[in-house]
Tab-separated table of C-alpha atoms and ligand atoms in Angstrom:
chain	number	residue	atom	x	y	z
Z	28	UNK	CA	9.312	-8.716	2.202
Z	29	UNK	CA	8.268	-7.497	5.374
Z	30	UNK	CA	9.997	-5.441	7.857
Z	31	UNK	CA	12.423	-6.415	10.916
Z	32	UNK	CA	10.888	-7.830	14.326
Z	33	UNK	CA	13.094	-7.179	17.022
Z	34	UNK	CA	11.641	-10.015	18.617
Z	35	UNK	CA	9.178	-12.252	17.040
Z	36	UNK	CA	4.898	-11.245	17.880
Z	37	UNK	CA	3.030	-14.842	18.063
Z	38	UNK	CA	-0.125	-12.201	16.718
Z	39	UNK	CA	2.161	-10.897	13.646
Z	40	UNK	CA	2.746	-14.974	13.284
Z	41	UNK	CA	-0.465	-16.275	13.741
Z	42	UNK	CA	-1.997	-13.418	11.074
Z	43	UNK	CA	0.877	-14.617	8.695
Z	44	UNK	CA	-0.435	-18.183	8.955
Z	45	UNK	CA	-4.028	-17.583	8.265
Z	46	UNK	CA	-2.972	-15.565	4.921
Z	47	UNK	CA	-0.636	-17.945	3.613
Z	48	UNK	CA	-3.348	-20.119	4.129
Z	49	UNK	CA	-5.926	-18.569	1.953
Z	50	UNK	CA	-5.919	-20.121	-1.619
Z	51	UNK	CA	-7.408	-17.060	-3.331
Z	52	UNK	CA	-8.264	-13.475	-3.010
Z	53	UNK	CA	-12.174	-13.418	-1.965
Z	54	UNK	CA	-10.782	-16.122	0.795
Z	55	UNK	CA	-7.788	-13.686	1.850
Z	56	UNK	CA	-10.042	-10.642	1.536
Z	57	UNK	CA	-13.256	-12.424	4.407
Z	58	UNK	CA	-10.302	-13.580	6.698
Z	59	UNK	CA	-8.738	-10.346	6.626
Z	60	UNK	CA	-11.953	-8.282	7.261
Z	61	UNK	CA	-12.711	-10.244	10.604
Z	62	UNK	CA	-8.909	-9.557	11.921
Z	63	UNK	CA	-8.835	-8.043	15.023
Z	64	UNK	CA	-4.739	-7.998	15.630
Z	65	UNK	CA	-4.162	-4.371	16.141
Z	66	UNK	CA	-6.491	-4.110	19.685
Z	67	UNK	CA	-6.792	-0.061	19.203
Z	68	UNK	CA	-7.056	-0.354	15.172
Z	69	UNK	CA	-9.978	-3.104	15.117
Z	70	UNK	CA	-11.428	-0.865	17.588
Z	71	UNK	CA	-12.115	2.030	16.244
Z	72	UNK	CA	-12.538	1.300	12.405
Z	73	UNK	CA	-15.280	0.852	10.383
Z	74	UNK	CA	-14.147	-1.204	7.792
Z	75	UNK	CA	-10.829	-2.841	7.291
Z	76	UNK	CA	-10.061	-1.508	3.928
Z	77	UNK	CA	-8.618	-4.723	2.030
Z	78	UNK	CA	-7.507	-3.422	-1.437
Z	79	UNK	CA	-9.150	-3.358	-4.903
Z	80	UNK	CA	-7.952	-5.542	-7.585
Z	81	UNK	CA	-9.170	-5.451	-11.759
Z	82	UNK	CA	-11.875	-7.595	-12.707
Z	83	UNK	CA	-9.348	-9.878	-14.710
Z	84	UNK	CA	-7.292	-10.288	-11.720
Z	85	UNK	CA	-4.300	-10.037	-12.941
Z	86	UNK	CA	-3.146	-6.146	-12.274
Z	87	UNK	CA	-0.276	-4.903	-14.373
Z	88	UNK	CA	0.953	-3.117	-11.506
Z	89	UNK	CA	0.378	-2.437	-7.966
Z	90	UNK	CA	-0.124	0.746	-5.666
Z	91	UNK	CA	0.906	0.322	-2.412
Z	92	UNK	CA	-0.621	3.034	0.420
Z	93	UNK	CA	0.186	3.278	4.071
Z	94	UNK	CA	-3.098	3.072	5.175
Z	95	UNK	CA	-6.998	3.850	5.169
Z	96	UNK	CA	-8.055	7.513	5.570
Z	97	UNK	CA	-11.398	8.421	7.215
Z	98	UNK	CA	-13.404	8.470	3.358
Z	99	UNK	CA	-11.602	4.679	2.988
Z	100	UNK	CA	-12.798	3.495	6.543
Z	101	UNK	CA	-16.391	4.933	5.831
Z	102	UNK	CA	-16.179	2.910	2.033
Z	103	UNK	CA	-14.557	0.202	2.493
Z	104	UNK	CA	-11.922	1.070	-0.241
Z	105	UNK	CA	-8.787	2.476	-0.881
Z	106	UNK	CA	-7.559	5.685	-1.704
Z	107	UNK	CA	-11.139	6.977	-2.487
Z	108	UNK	CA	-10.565	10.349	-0.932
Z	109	UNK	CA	-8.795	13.447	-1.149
Z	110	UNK	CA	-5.121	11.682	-1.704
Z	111	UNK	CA	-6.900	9.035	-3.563
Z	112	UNK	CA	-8.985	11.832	-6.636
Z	113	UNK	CA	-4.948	13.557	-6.922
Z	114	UNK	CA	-3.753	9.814	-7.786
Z	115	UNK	CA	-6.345	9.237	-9.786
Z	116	UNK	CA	-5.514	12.529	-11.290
Z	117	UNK	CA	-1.845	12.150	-11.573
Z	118	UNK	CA	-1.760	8.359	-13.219
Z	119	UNK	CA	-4.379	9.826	-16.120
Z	120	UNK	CA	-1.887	12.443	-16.586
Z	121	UNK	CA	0.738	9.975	-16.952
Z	122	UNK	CA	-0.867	7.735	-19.369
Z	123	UNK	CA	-1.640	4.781	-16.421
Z	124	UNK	CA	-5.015	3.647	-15.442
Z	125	UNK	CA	-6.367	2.583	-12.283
Z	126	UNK	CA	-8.224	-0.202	-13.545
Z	127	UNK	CA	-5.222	-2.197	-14.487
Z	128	UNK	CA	-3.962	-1.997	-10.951
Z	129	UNK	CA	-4.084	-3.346	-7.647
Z	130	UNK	CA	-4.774	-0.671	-5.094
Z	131	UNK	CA	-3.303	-1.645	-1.393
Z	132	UNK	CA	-2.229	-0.422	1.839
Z	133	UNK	CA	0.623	-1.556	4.316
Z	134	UNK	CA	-2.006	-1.458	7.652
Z	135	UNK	CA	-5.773	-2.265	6.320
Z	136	UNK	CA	-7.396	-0.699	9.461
Z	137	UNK	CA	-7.242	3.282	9.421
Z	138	UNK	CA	-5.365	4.569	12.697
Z	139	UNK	CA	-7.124	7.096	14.562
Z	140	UNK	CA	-6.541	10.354	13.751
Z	141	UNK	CA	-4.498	8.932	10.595
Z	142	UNK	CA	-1.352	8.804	12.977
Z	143	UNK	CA	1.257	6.584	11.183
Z	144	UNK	CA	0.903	3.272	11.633
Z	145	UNK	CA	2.715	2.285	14.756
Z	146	UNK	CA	5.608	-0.917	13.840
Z	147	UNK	CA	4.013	-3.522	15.529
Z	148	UNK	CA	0.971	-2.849	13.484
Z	149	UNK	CA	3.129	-2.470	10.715
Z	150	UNK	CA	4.594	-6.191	11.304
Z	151	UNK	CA	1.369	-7.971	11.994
Z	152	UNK	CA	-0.425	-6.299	8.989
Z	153	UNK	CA	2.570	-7.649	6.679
Z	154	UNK	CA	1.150	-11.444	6.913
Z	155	UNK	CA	-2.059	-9.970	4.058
Z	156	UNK	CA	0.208	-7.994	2.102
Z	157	UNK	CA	2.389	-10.300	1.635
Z	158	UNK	CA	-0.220	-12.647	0.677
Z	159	UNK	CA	-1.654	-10.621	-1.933
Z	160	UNK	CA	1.401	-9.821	-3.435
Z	161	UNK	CA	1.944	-13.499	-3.698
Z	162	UNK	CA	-1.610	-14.212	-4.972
Z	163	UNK	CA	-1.888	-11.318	-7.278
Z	164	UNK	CA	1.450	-11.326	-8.383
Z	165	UNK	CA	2.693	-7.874	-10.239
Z	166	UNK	CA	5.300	-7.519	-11.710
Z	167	UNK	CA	5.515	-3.607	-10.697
Z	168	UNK	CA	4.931	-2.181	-7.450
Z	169	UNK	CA	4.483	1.467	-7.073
Z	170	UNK	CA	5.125	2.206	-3.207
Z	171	UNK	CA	3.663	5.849	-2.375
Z	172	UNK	CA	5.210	7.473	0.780
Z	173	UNK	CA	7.423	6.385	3.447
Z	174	UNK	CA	5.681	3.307	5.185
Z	175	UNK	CA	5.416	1.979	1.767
Z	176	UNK	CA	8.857	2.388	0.493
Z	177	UNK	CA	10.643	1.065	3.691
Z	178	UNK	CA	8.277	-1.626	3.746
Z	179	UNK	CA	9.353	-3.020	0.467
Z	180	UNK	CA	13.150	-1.201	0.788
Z	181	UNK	CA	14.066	-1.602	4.563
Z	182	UNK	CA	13.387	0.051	7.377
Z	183	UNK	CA	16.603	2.873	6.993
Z	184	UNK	CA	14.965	3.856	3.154
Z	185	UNK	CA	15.274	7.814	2.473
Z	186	UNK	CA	12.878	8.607	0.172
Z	187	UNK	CA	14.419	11.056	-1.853
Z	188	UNK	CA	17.430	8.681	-2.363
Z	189	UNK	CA	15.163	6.029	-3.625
Z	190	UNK	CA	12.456	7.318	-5.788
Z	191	UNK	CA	13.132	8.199	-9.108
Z	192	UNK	CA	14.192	4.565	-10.534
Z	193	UNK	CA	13.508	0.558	-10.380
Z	194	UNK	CA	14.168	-1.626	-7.717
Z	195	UNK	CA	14.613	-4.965	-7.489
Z	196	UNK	CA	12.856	-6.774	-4.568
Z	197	UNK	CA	11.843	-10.577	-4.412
Z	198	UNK	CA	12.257	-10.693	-8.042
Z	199	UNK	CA	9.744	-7.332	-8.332
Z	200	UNK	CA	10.143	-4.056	-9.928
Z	201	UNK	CA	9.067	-1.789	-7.159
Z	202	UNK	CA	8.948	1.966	-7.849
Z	203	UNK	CA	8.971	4.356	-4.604
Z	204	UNK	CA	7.741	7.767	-4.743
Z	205	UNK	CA	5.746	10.739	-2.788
Z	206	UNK	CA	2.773	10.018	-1.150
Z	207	UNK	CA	-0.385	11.794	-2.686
Z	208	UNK	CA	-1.122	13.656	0.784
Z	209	UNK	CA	2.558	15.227	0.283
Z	210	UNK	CA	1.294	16.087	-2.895
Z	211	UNK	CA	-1.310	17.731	-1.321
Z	212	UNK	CA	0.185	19.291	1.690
Z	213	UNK	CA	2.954	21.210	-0.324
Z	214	UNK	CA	0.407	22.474	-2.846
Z	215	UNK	CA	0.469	22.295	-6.864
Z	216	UNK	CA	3.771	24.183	-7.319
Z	217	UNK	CA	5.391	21.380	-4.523
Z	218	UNK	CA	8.450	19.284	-5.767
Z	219	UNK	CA	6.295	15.957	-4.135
Z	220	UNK	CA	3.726	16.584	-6.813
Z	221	UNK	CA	5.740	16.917	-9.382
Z	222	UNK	CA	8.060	13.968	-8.336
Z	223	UNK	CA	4.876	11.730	-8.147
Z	224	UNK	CA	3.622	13.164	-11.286
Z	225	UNK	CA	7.459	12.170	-13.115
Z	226	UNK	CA	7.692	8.778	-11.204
Z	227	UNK	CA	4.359	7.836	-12.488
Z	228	UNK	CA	5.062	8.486	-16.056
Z	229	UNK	CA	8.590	6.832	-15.682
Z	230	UNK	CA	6.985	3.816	-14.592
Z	231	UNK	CA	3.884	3.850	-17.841
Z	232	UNK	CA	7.362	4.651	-19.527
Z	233	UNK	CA	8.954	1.388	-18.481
Z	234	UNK	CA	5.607	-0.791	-18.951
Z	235	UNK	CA	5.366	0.017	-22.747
N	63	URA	N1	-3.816	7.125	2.095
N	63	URA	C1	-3.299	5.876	2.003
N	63	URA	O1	-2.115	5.667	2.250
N	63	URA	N2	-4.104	4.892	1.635
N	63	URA	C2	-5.392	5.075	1.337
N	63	URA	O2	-6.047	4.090	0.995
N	63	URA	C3	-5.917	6.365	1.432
N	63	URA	C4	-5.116	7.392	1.814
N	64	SF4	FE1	-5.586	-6.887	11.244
N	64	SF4	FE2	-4.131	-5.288	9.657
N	64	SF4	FE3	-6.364	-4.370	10.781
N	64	SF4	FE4	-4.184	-4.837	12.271
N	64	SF4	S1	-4.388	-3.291	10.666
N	64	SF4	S2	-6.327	-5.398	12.775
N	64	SF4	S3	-3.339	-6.676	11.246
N	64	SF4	S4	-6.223	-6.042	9.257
């Protein structure tokens, strides 16, 4: 999946290429941290923030992010900050543990001032993510805010009309739901928290 070009970007192409090309992760993961597609983004980052996998490679399911805060451009890995201690958080409390799962972003390379992603970054990031799904292969994918969800669900996806149930994309489960930072932002008594908290344990609920 990726989403619509209105016109096709030989950068978004030639990104594509070099990932499909890549026979494993550790190959995919050195040719993504020397990309420099996104001008401003390979700019002003510090790391590009590939993704964790588990050790064994083989993740039972997948998070998918929208992209690297500051704390995951200073580490080098995702969703190690604030957003990333409430997921943490939330999938203990729903009986799902981090170390089965791959942890990945739509855009690698943290925009400054954690603006949203803009779409052409969007489109030429897709060419890794797309890889990695196809290398690490899980059979659920838990999309966490916006970017996420219309990345996998199109470009018109509402979350509120999507979350809460299984999706079929490309032969996937995928799973959309609140963003931890929404979790965040409307506070431990918000509906995203608890809708993230519920999604999370519907999904451990389907993988038993
Ligand atoms: N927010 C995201 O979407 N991804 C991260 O990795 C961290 C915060
Ligand atoms: Fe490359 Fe993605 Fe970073 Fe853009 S955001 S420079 S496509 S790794």
């Amino acid at each position: 999946m990726s989403p619509v070009a209105t016109r096709p970007d030989p950068v978004a192409q030639a990104v594509a290429r070099t990932a499909a090309a890549a026979p494993d992760w550790a190959t995919l993961a050195d040719a993504a941290r020397s990309c420099v597609a996104c001008p401003e983004l390979a700019a002003s980052r510090r790391h590009v923030v590939v993704g964790d996998v588990p050790e064994s490679g083989r993740p039972r399911f997948a998070l998918v992010g929208e992209a690297p805060g500051a704390t995951e451009d200073e580490t080098g890995r995702p969703f190690v900050g604030r957003s990333g201690a409430l997921l943490d958080q939330l999938l203990a409390e729903a009986g799902l543990s981090r170390a089965d799962a791959a942890v990945l972003n739509v855009v690698k390379c943290r925009p400054p001032g954690n603006r949203t992603p803009k779409s052409f970054e969007v489109v030429r990031c897709s060419g890794w993510l797309n890889r990695q799904l196809e290398l690490l292969d899980p059979p659920v994918v838990i999309a966490l805010g916006l970017s996420a969800a219309k990345w996998f669900l199109g470009p018109r996806t509402v979350l509120a009309q999507v979350r809460g149930r299984p999706h079929e994309v490309d032969g996937r489960v995928v799973w959309a739901t609140y963003h931890p930072s929404a979790a965040i932002r409307f506070g431990p008594n918000g509906a995203p928290r608890a809708g993230l908290l519920a999604d999370l344990t519907a999904v451990a609920e389907s993988l038993r």
